[in-house]
Each structure stands twice: as structure tokens, then as C-alpha cells.
Tab-separated table of C-alpha atoms and ligand atoms in Angstrom:
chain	number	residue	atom	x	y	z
A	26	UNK	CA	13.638	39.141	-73.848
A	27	UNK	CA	12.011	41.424	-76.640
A	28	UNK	CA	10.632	38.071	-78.862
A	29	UNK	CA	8.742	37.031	-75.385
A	30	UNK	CA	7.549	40.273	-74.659
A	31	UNK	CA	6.391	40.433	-78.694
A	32	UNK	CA	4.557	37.322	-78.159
A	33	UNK	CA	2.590	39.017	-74.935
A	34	UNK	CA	1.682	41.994	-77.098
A	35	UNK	CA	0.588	39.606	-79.732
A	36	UNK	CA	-0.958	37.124	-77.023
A	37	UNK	CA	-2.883	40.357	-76.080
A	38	UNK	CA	-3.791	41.423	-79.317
A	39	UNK	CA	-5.728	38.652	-80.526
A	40	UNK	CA	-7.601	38.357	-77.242
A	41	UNK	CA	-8.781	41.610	-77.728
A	42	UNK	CA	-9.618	40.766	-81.638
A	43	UNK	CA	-11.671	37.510	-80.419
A	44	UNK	CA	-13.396	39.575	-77.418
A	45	UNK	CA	-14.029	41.568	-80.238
A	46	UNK	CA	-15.724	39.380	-82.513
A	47	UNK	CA	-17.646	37.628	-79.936
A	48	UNK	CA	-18.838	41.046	-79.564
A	49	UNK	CA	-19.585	41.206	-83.431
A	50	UNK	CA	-21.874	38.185	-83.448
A	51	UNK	CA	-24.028	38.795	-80.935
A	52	UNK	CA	-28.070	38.896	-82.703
A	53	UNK	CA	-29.489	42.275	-83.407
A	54	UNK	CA	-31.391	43.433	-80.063
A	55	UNK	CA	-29.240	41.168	-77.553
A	56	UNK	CA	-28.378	43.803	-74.593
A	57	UNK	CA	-24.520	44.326	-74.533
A	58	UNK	CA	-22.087	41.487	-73.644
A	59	UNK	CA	-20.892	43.727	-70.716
A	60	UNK	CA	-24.301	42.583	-69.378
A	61	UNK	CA	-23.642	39.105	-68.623
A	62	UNK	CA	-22.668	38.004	-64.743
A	63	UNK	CA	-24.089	36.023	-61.548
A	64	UNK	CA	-27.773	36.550	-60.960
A	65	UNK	CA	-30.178	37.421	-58.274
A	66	UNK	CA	-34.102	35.430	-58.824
A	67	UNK	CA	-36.801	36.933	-56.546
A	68	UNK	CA	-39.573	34.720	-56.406
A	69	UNK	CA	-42.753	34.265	-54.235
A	70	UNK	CA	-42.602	31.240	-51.541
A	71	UNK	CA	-41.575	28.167	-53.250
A	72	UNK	CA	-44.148	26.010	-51.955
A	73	UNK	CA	-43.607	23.058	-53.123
A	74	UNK	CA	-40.034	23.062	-53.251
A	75	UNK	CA	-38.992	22.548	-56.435
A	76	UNK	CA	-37.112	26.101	-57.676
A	77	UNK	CA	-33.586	25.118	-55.351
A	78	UNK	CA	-32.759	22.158	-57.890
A	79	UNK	CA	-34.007	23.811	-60.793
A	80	UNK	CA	-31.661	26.632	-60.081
A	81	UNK	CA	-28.793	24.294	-58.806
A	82	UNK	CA	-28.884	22.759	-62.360
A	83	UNK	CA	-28.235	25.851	-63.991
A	84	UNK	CA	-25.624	26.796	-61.569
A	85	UNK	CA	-23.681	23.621	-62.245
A	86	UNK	CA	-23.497	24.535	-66.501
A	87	UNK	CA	-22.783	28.357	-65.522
A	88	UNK	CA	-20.112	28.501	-63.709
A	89	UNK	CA	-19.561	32.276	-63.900
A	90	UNK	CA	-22.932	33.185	-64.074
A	91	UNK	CA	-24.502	31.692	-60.786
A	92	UNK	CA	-28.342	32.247	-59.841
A	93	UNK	CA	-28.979	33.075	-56.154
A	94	UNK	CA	-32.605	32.015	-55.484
A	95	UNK	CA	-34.615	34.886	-53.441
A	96	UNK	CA	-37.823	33.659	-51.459
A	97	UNK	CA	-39.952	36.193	-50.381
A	98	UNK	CA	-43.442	35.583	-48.511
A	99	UNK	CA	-46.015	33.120	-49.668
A	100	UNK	CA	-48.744	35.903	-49.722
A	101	UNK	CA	-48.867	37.579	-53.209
A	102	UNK	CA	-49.072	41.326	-51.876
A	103	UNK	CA	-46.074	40.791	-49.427
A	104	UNK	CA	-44.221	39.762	-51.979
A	105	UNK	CA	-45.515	42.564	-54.407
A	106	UNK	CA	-44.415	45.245	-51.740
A	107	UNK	CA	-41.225	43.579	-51.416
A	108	UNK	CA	-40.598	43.355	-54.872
A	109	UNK	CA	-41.317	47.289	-55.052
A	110	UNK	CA	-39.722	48.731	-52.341
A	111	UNK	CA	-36.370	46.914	-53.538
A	112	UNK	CA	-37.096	48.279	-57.138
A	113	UNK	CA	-38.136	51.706	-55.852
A	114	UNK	CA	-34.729	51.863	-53.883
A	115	UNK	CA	-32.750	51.954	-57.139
A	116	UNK	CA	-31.389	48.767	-55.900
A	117	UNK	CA	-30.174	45.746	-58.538
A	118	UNK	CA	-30.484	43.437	-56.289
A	119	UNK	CA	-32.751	41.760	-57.670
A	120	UNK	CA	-32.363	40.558	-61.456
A	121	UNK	CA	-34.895	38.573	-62.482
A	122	UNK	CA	-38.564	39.259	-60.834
A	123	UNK	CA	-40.957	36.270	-60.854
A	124	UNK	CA	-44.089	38.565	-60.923
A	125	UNK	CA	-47.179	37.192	-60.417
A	126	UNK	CA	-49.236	37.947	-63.249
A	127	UNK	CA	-51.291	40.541	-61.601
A	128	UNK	CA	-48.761	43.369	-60.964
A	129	UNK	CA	-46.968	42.507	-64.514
A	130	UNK	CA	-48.845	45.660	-66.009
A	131	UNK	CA	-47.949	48.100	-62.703
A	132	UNK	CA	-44.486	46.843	-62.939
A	133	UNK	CA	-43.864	47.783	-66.466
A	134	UNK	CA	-45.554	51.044	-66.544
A	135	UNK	CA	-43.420	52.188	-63.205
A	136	UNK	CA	-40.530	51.564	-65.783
A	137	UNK	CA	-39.276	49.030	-63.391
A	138	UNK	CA	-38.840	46.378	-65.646
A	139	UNK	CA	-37.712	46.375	-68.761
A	140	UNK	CA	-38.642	45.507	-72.209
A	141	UNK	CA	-37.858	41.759	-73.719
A	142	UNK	CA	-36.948	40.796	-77.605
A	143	UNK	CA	-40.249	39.079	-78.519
A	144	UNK	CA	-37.935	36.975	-80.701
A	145	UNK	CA	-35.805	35.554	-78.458
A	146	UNK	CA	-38.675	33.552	-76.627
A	147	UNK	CA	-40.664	30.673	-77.864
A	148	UNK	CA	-43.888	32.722	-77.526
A	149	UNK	CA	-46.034	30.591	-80.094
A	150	UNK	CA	-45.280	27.680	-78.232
A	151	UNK	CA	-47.439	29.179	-75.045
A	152	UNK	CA	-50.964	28.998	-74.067
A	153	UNK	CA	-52.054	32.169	-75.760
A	154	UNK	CA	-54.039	33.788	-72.512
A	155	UNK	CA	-50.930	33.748	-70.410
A	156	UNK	CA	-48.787	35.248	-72.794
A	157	UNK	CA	-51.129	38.737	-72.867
A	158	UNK	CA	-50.492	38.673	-69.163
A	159	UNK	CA	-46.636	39.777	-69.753
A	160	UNK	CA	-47.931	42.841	-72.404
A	161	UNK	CA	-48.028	46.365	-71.839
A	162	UNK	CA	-48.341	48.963	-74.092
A	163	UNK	CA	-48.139	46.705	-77.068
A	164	UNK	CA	-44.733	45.241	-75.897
A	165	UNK	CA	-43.459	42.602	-73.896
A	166	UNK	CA	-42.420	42.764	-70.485
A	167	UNK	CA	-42.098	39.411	-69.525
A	168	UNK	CA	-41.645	36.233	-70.067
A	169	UNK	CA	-44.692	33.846	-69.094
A	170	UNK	CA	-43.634	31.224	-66.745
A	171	UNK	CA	-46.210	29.479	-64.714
A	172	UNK	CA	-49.981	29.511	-65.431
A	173	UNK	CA	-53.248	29.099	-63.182
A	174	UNK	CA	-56.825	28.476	-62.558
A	175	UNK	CA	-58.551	28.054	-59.667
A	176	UNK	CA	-60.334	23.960	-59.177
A	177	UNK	CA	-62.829	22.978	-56.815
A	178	UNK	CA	-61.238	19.918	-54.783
A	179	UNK	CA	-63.850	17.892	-53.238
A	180	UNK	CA	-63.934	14.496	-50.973
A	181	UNK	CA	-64.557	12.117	-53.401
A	182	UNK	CA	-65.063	9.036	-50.600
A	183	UNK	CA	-68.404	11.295	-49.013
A	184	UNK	CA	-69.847	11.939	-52.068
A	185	UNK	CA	-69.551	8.228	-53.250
A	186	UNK	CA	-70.833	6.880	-49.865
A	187	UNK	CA	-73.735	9.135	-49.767
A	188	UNK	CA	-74.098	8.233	-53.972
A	189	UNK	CA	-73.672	12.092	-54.339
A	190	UNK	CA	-71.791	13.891	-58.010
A	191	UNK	CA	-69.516	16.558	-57.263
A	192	UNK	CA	-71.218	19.850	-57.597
A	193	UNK	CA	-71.468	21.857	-61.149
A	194	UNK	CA	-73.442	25.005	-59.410
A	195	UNK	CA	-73.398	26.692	-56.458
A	196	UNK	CA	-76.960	25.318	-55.495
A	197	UNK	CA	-75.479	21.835	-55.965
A	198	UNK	CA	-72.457	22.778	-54.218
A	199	UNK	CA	-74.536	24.737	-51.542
A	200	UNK	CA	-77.120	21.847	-51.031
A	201	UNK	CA	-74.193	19.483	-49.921
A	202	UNK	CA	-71.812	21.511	-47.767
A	203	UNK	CA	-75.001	22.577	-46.166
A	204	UNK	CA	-76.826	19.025	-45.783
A	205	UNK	CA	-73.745	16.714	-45.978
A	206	UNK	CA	-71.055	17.594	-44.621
A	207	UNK	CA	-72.288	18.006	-41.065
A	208	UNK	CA	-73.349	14.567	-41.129
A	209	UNK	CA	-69.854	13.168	-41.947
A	210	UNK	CA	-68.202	15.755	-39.209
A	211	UNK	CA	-67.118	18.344	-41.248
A	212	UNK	CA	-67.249	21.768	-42.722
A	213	UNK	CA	-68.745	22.609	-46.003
A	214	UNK	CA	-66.395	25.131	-48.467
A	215	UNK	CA	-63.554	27.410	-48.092
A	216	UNK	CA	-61.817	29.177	-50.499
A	217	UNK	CA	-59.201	32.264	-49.641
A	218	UNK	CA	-60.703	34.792	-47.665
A	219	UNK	CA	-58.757	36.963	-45.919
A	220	UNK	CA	-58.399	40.512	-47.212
A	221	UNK	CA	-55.201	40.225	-50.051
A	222	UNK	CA	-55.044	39.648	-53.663
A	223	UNK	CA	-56.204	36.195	-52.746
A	224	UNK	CA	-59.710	37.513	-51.435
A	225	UNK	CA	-60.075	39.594	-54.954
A	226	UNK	CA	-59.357	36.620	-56.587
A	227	UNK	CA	-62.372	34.368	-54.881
A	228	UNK	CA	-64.786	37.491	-55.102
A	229	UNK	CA	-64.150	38.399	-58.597
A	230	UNK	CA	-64.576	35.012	-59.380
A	231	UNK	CA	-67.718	34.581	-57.637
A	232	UNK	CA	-68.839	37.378	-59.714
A	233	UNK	CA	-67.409	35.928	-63.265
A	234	UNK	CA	-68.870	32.376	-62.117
A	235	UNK	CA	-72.567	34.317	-62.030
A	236	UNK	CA	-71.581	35.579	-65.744
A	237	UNK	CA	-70.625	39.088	-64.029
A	238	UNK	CA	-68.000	41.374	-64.418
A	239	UNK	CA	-66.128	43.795	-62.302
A	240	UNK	CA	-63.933	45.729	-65.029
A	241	UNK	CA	-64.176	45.784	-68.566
A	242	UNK	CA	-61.586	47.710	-71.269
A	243	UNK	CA	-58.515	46.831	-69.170
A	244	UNK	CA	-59.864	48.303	-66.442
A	245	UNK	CA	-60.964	51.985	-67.833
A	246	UNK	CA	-65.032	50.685	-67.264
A	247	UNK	CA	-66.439	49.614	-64.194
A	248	UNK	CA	-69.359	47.347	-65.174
A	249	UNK	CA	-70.016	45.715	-61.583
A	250	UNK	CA	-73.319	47.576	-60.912
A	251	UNK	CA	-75.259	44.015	-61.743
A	252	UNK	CA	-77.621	40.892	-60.861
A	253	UNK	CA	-74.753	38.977	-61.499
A	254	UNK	CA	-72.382	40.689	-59.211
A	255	UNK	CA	-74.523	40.424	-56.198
A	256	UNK	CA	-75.505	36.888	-56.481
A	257	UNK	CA	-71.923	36.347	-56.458
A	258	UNK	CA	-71.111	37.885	-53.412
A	259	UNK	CA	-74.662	36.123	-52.273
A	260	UNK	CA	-73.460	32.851	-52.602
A	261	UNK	CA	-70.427	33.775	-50.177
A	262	UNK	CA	-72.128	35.669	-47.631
A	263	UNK	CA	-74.835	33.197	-47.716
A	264	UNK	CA	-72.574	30.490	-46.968
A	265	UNK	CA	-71.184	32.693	-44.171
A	266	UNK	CA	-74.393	33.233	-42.604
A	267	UNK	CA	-75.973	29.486	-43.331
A	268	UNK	CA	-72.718	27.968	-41.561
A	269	UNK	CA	-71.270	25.984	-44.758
A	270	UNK	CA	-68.638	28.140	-44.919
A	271	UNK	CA	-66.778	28.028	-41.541
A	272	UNK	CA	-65.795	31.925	-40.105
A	273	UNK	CA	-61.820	30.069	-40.093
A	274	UNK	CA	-61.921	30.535	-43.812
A	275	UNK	CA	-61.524	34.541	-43.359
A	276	UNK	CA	-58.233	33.850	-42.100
A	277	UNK	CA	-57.423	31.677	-45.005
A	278	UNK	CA	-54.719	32.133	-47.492
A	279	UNK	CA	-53.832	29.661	-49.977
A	280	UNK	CA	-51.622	27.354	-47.436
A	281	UNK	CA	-54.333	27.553	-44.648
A	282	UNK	CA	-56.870	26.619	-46.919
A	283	UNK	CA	-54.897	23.577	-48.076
A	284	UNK	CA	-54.221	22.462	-44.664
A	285	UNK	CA	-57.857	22.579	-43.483
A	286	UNK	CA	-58.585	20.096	-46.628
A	287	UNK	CA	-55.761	17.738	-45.870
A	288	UNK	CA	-56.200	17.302	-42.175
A	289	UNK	CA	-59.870	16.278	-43.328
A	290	UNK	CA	-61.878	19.045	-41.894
A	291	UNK	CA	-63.543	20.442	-45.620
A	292	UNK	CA	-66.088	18.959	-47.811
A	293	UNK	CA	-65.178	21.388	-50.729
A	294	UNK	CA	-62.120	23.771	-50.950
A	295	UNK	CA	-61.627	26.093	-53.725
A	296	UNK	CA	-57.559	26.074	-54.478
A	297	UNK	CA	-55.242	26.190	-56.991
A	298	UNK	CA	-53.836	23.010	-59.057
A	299	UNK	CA	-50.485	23.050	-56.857
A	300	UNK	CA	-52.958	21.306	-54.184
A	301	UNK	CA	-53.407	18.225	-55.908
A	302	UNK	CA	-49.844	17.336	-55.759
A	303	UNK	CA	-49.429	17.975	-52.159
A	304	UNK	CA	-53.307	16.858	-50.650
A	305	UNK	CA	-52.731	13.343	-52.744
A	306	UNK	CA	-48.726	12.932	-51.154
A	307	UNK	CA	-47.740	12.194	-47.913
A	308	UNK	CA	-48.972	13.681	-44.538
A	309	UNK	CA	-52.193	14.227	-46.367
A	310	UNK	CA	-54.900	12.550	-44.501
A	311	UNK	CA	-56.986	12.773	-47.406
A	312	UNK	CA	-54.189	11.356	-49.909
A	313	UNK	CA	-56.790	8.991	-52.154
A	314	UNK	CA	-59.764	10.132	-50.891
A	315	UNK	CA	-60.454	13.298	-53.425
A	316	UNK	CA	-61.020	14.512	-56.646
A	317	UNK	CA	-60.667	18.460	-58.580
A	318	UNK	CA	-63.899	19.709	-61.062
A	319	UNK	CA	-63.854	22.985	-62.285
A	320	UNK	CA	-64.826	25.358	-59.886
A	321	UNK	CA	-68.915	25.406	-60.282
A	322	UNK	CA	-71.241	28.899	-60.841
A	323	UNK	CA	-74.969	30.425	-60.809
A	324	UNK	CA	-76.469	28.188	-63.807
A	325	UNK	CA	-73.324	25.657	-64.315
A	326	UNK	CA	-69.800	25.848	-64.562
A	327	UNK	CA	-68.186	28.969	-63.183
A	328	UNK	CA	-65.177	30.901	-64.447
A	329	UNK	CA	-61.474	31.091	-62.797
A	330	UNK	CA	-59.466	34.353	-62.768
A	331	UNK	CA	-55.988	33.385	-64.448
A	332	UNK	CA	-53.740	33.247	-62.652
A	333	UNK	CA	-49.830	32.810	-62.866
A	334	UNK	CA	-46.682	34.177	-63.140
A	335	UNK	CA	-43.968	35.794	-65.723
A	336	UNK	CA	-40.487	36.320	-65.522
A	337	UNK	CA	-39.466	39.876	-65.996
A	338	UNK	CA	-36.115	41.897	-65.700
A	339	UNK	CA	-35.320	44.045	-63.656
A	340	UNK	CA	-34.991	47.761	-65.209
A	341	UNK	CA	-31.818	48.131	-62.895
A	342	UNK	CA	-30.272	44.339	-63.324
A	343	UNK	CA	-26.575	44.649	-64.227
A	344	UNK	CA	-26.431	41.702	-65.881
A	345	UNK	CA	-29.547	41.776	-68.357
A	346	UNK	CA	-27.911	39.389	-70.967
A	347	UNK	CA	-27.932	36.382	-68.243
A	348	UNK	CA	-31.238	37.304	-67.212
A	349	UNK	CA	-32.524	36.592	-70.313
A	350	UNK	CA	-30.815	33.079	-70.749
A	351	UNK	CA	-31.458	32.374	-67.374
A	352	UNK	CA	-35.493	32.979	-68.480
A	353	UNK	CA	-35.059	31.202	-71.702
A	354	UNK	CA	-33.598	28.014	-69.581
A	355	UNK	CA	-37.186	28.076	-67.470
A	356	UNK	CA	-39.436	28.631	-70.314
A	357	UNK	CA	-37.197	25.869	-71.977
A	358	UNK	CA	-39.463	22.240	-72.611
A	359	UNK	CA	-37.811	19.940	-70.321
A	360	UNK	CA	-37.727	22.596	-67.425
A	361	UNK	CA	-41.360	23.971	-68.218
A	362	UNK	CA	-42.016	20.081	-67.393
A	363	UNK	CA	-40.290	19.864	-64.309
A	364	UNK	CA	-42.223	22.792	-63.465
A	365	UNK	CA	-45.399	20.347	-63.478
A	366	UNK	CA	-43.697	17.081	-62.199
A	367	UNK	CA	-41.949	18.651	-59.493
A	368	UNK	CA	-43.615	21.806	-59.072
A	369	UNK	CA	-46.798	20.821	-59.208
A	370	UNK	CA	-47.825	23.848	-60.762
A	371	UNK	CA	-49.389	24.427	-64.352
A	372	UNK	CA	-47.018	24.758	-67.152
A	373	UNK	CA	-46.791	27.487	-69.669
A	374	UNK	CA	-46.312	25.618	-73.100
A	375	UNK	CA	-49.608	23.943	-74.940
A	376	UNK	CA	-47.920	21.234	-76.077
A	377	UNK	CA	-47.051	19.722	-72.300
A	378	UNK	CA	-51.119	19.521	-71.720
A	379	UNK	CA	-51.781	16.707	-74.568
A	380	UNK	CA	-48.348	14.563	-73.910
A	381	UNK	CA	-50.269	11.164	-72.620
A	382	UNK	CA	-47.607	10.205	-70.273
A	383	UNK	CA	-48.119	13.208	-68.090
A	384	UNK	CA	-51.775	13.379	-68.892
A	385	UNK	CA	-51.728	9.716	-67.563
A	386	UNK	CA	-49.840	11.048	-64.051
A	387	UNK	CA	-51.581	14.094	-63.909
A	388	UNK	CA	-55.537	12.987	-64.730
A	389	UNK	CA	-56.444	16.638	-63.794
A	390	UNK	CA	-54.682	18.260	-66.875
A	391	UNK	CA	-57.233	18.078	-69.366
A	392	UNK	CA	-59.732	20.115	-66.428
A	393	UNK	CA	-56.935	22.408	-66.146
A	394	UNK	CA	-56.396	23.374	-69.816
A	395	UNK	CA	-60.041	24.065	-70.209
A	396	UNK	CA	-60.251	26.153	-67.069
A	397	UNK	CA	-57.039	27.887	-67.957
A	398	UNK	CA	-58.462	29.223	-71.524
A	399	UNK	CA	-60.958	29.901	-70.034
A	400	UNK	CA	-60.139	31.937	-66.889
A	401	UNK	CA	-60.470	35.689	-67.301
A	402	UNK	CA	-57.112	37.749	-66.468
A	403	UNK	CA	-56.998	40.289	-64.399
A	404	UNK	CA	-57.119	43.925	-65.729
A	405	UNK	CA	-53.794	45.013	-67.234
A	406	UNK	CA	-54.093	48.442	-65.441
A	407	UNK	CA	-51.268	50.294	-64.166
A	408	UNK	CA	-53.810	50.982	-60.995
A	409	UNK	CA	-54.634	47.248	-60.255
A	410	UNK	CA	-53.178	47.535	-56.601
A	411	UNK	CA	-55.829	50.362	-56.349
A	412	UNK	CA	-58.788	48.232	-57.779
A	413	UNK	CA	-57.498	45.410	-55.747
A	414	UNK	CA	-57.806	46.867	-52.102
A	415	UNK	CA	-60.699	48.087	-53.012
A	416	UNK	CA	-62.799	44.457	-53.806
A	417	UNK	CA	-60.705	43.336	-50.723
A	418	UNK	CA	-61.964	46.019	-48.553
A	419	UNK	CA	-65.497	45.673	-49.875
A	420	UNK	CA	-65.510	41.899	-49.816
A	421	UNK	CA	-64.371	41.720	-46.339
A	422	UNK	CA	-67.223	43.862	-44.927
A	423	UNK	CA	-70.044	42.025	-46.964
A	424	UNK	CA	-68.602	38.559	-45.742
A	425	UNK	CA	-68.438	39.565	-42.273
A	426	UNK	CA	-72.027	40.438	-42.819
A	427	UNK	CA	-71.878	43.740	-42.186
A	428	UNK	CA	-72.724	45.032	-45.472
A	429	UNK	CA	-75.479	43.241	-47.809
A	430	UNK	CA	-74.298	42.017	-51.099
A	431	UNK	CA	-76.480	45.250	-52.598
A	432	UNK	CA	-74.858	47.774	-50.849
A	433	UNK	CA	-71.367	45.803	-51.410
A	434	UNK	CA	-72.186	46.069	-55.082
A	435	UNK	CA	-72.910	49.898	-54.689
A	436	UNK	CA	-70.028	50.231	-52.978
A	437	UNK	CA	-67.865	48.472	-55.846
A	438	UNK	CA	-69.270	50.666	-58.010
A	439	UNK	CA	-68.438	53.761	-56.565
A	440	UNK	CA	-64.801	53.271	-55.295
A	441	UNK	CA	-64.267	51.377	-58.187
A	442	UNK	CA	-65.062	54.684	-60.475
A	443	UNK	CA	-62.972	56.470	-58.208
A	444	UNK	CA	-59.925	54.525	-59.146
A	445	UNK	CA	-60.438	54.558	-62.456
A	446	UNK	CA	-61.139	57.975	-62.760
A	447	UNK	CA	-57.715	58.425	-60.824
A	448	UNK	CA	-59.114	60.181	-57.328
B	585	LIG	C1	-51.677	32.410	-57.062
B	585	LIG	C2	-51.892	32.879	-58.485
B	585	LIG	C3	-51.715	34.364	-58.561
B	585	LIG	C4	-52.676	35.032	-57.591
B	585	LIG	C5	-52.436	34.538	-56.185
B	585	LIG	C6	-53.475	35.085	-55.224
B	585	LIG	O1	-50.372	32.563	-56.685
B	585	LIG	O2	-51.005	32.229	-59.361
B	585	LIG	O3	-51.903	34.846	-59.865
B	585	LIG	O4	-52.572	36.425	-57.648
B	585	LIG	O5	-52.508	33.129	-56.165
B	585	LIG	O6	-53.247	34.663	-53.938
């Protein structure tokens, strides 16, 4: 049958002439059409369960491009070392990284992740601090996802009963966990002490919060060698040593920390905005019974470190066209405010922070903004890891007491150098 196999050649032909023009009109910049496929998303823990849906959603309108959700460990170095050794490997396992915004800089200048089409993301529609976060170089590396600032949570039914505000400095703050919350049966502060990125996060902000500074110039200066910097890591080890702060909290991450507040054993808890959700839902025993400030400092209020996360690509990703849909989708509005109503955690885009309705179920989103532009981002050094381990190492030793806040401080100041000056 020569007229049917005709037809088959011309069948054939003008697939090849549509798979052709598809090719055609893709936008100047888009990575090739050969890189479109199912996806791999590597994330941190979940914890508040939200990402499966998220994901299942996009599954269900892309068929032949499917997103297999990754958890790795709640603890943001675990994750960090598990992101990197994959990476390292020259595996493409992974596609699409969700990189806390700490390692975004380290990540990109390893030339593990690759560089994103500014244009292709609604960048102007961001908080402008968390969209620095996913720049190295002068270009973009990622996409920013999910923002954060540290609050101070506090039990709003002992302050009321003993006719008490919640603290704006750490004298304030001091003065009740010290006085008060013995008498109601219960420890005074916590925040995240054990030694990982969470424990550089509480000491640098101690510092910030006494108008200190660890780094300046993206981390090329070490300007730590200050009044400031030691009565920030005063007010810890004095808490320490006083008692307020119970010895449990050096074994606190994020999770631990939040558990101690709900089962009712803390007076104050330093935490991210993710706790609100989960302390005021059920199997909290303080559901109700508590309120979030910004966290307080020296003279008045203190200052966060941002924190966050951004979606980046894998340098090795097969599939880099997805990958960048696939980040487009959870940047998009309505997912960016799932990410708040079922994630708990703090959106990316401005305009989500002034919409009444979820200003009206979410009364700590005004706080938040402020603390957000005002939270100070970590250094965007390729070394970070380096600086990090080093205020961990330091901070453990002067909150175990066994170095003073001085000689922490001169210690700072002279690892710190080290790393920058790259021995
Ligand atoms: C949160 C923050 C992140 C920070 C980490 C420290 O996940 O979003 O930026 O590095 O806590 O534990």
C-alpha cells in the first residue's frame, strides 16, 4: 500500500515540522526543550506538612513531568551536607534544591547550581531583602521561596495574671524569666542552642540585637571585636549561669525548642513564625494561652537574622526546563499563600502581608513584615560554612561557661580573620 505508507511519511513529517516549531517559539534564554521531564525536589524536613499536597497538585496537571518530593533532616547543616555530597557526586538526582538561604552563596560559587533568567520570575513582586539572598556575583541563583525572622513567643496568660507586658529588652525579658517564671513552675527562655547553624543564628543575633556586628562587606571584614558583641553573648551566658535559661536548651534545635513551649514548661522561647501555627493547634497545651513580639535587645527592640529559603537548580538536573516551571508554580500567588495557610511559614511576595483576610487569621503578620525588613542576612560568602562553625564552636564554649564573653569575643575575632583571610 504505497498511498498508506505516503501518508506515514507525511504523518511523520509534520510531526517533526510541529516538534520543530514548538522548538522555534520557545523565549530567548529558556534552556532547551530536551530539558523538560519528571523531577526530583530536595527539601529540608517538612515540618509542618504541607509540601506532599502542594506537590501532589502539580503532579495531577503534569502528567509527564512528575515531582518526587525529597525530605532530608530537619537540622539545616544535615541537610546542607546532604545536599553537597549528592551534588559533589556528579549525581542529578536531585533537581531542584530548596536551599536554605544561608548556603545559597556557597552553592553557587561551587558551580553547583546554576544560573536563573531574572525575567522569567516575578522578582518585583518579592520582599526585596529575600530576593538578595538568591544573588551571587551579580546574578541570580535562585529563586526566593520562603522567608524568616526569628519572634519571641511568650505566655501571654502569666504575664496578664501577674499584670506583666511582654518584654522589649533583654533586662525586661531577663527580670521576668528570672523573677516570674519560677513562681508559676517554669523555666525562663530558650532559644536554639546546640552547636549548628541554628546556634549561629541565636548568637549572631544576640550580637545584632546589642547593635553589634560579626561581619561586614559580605563577609571580607570581621568587625566583632566590640561592646556590643560581648553584651550579646552576656545576656546568654548570663542567663546560663543565673538559671533563666535552663542547661536543656543546649540540646535544643528548632523542634525541641517548640516542644518545651507547648508542653508548658517556657516562659519565653525564641522561634521562628512556623511556631505559631503549630503551639496555637492541637496537642498544644498552650494553644490560647500565648502571644509573638519581636524578639527584644540591649536598649529596645533587637534584630533577627533573615532567614529563609530559595529554590535553586541543580547544575547537573537533566531536566532544567521543568525545574524552572516547577519553581515558577511555588513562587506563583495562590501557592506562595498556601505556603502561609498551610505551611505556616512566611511568604515571599509583599503583597500577601497587607491582604486583610489573612492579616485577620494571621494577627502576627504585620510583626513579621517589620522583623523580616528588618532582619540582617547572613554574609553572602562562599566561606559561610567556615564562619559558621566557627561562632558555633565559640558560642558553645562561652555558654557552657567555660570561656567569658571577652575572651569569646577575642576568640571571634581571631578565627574569624582566619577564615576570611582563607587559612
Ligand atoms: C530556619 C531558617 C534558616 C536557618 C535555620 C537555622 O530554617 O529559615 O534560614 O538557617 O532555621 O536553624
Amino acid at each position: 500500500m504505497r498511498w498508506m505508507r505516503a501518508l506515514r511519511r507525511g504523518v511523520l513529517v509534520a510531526a517533526v515540522l510541529l516538534a520543530g516549531c514548538s522548538d522555534v517559539a520557545r523565549s530567548p534564554g529558556e534552556p532547551p526543550a530536551g530539558g523538560r521531564g519528571p523531577l526530583t525536589f530536595a527539601t529540608a524536613g517538612d515540618l509542618t506538612h504541607y509540601l506532599a499536597p502542594l506537590v501532589d497538585d502539580w503532579n495531577r496537571g503534569h502528567r509527564e513531568e512528575p515531582v518526587t518530593l525529597v525530605e532530608l533532616p530537619d537540622s539545616a547543616d544535615e541537610t546542607r551536607a546532604q545536599m553537597l555530597s549528592e551534588l559533589r557526586s556528579g549525581s542529578s538526582r536531585f533537581d531542584v534544591l530548596n536551599l536554605d538561604v544561608a548556603w545559597t552563596s556557597e552553592f553557587a560559587a561551587a558551580g553547583l547550581i546554576t544560573p536563573l533568567d531574572r525575567d522569567r520570575f516575578a522578582l518585583d513582586a518579592f520582599l526585596s531583602p529575600v530576593v538578595d539572598t538568591a544573588t551571587f556575583d551579580g546574578r541570580l541563583y535562585a529563586v526566593p521561596y520562603v522567608t524568616n525572622a526569628g519572634l519571641l513567643y511568650y505566655r501571654a496568660d502569666v504575664l496578664e495574671a501577674a499584670g506583666e507586658k511582654p518584654p522589649a529588652t533583654w533586662a525586661e525579658l531577663a527580670r521576668q524569666a528570672r523573677t516570674l517564671a519560677p513562681r508559676y513552675g517554669l523555666a525562663g527562655y530558650a532559644g536554639q542552642l546546640l552547636p549548628y547553624e541554628g546556634l549561629t543564628v541565636n548568637i549572631t543575633e544576640a550580637i545584632q540585637s546589642a547593635g553589634g556586628t560579626v561581619l561586614r562587606d559580605d563577609g571580607t571584614r570581621v568587625a566583632v571585636d566590640s561592646d556590643a558583641a560581648r553584651a550579646g553573648l552576656a545576656f546568654l551566658a548570663d542567663g546560663l549561669r543565673e538559671g533563666w535559661i535552663p542547661t536543656e536548651a543546649l540540646g535544643f534545635k528548632e523542634e525541641e525548642s517548640r516542644a518545651a513551649f507547648e508542653e508548658g514548661r517556657l516562659l519565653f522561647l525564641r522561634n521562628w513564625p512556623y511556631v505559631y501555627a503549630e503551639a496555637g493547634g492541637p496537642g498544644s497545651k498552650v494553644a490560647g494561652r500565648f502571644g509573638a513580639v519581636p524578639l527584644p535587645g540591649l536598649d529596645g527592640p533587637g534584630t533577627s537574622v533573615l532567614g529563609g529559603s530559595n529554590l535553586a537548580v541543580s547544575a547537573r538536573s537533566k531536566h532544567p526546563a521543568t525545574a524552572a516551571d516547577f519553581i515558577a508554580y511555588l513562587t506563583s500567588e495562590p501557592v506562595q499563600r498556601q505556603v502561609l495557610t498551610r505551611g505556616a511559614l512566611p511568604p515571599v511576595r509583599a503583597s500577601l502581608y497587607d491582604d486583610p483576610s489573612l492579616v485577620a487569621s494571621h494577627p502576627y503578620l504585620p510583626i513579621l513584615r517589620q522583623s523580616v525588613l528588618a532582619a540582617v542576612p547572613r554574609p553572602k560568602s562562599a566561606r559561610y560554612d567556615q564562619v559558621s562553625l566557627v561562632v558555633q564552636a565559640v558560642g558553645q564554649d562561652v555558654l557552657a561557661l567555660r570561656d567569658t564573653p571577652e575572651e569569646g569575643v577575642r576568640r571571634l575575632a581571631r578565627e574569624l580573620s582566619a577564615v576570611s583571610n582563607g587559612s
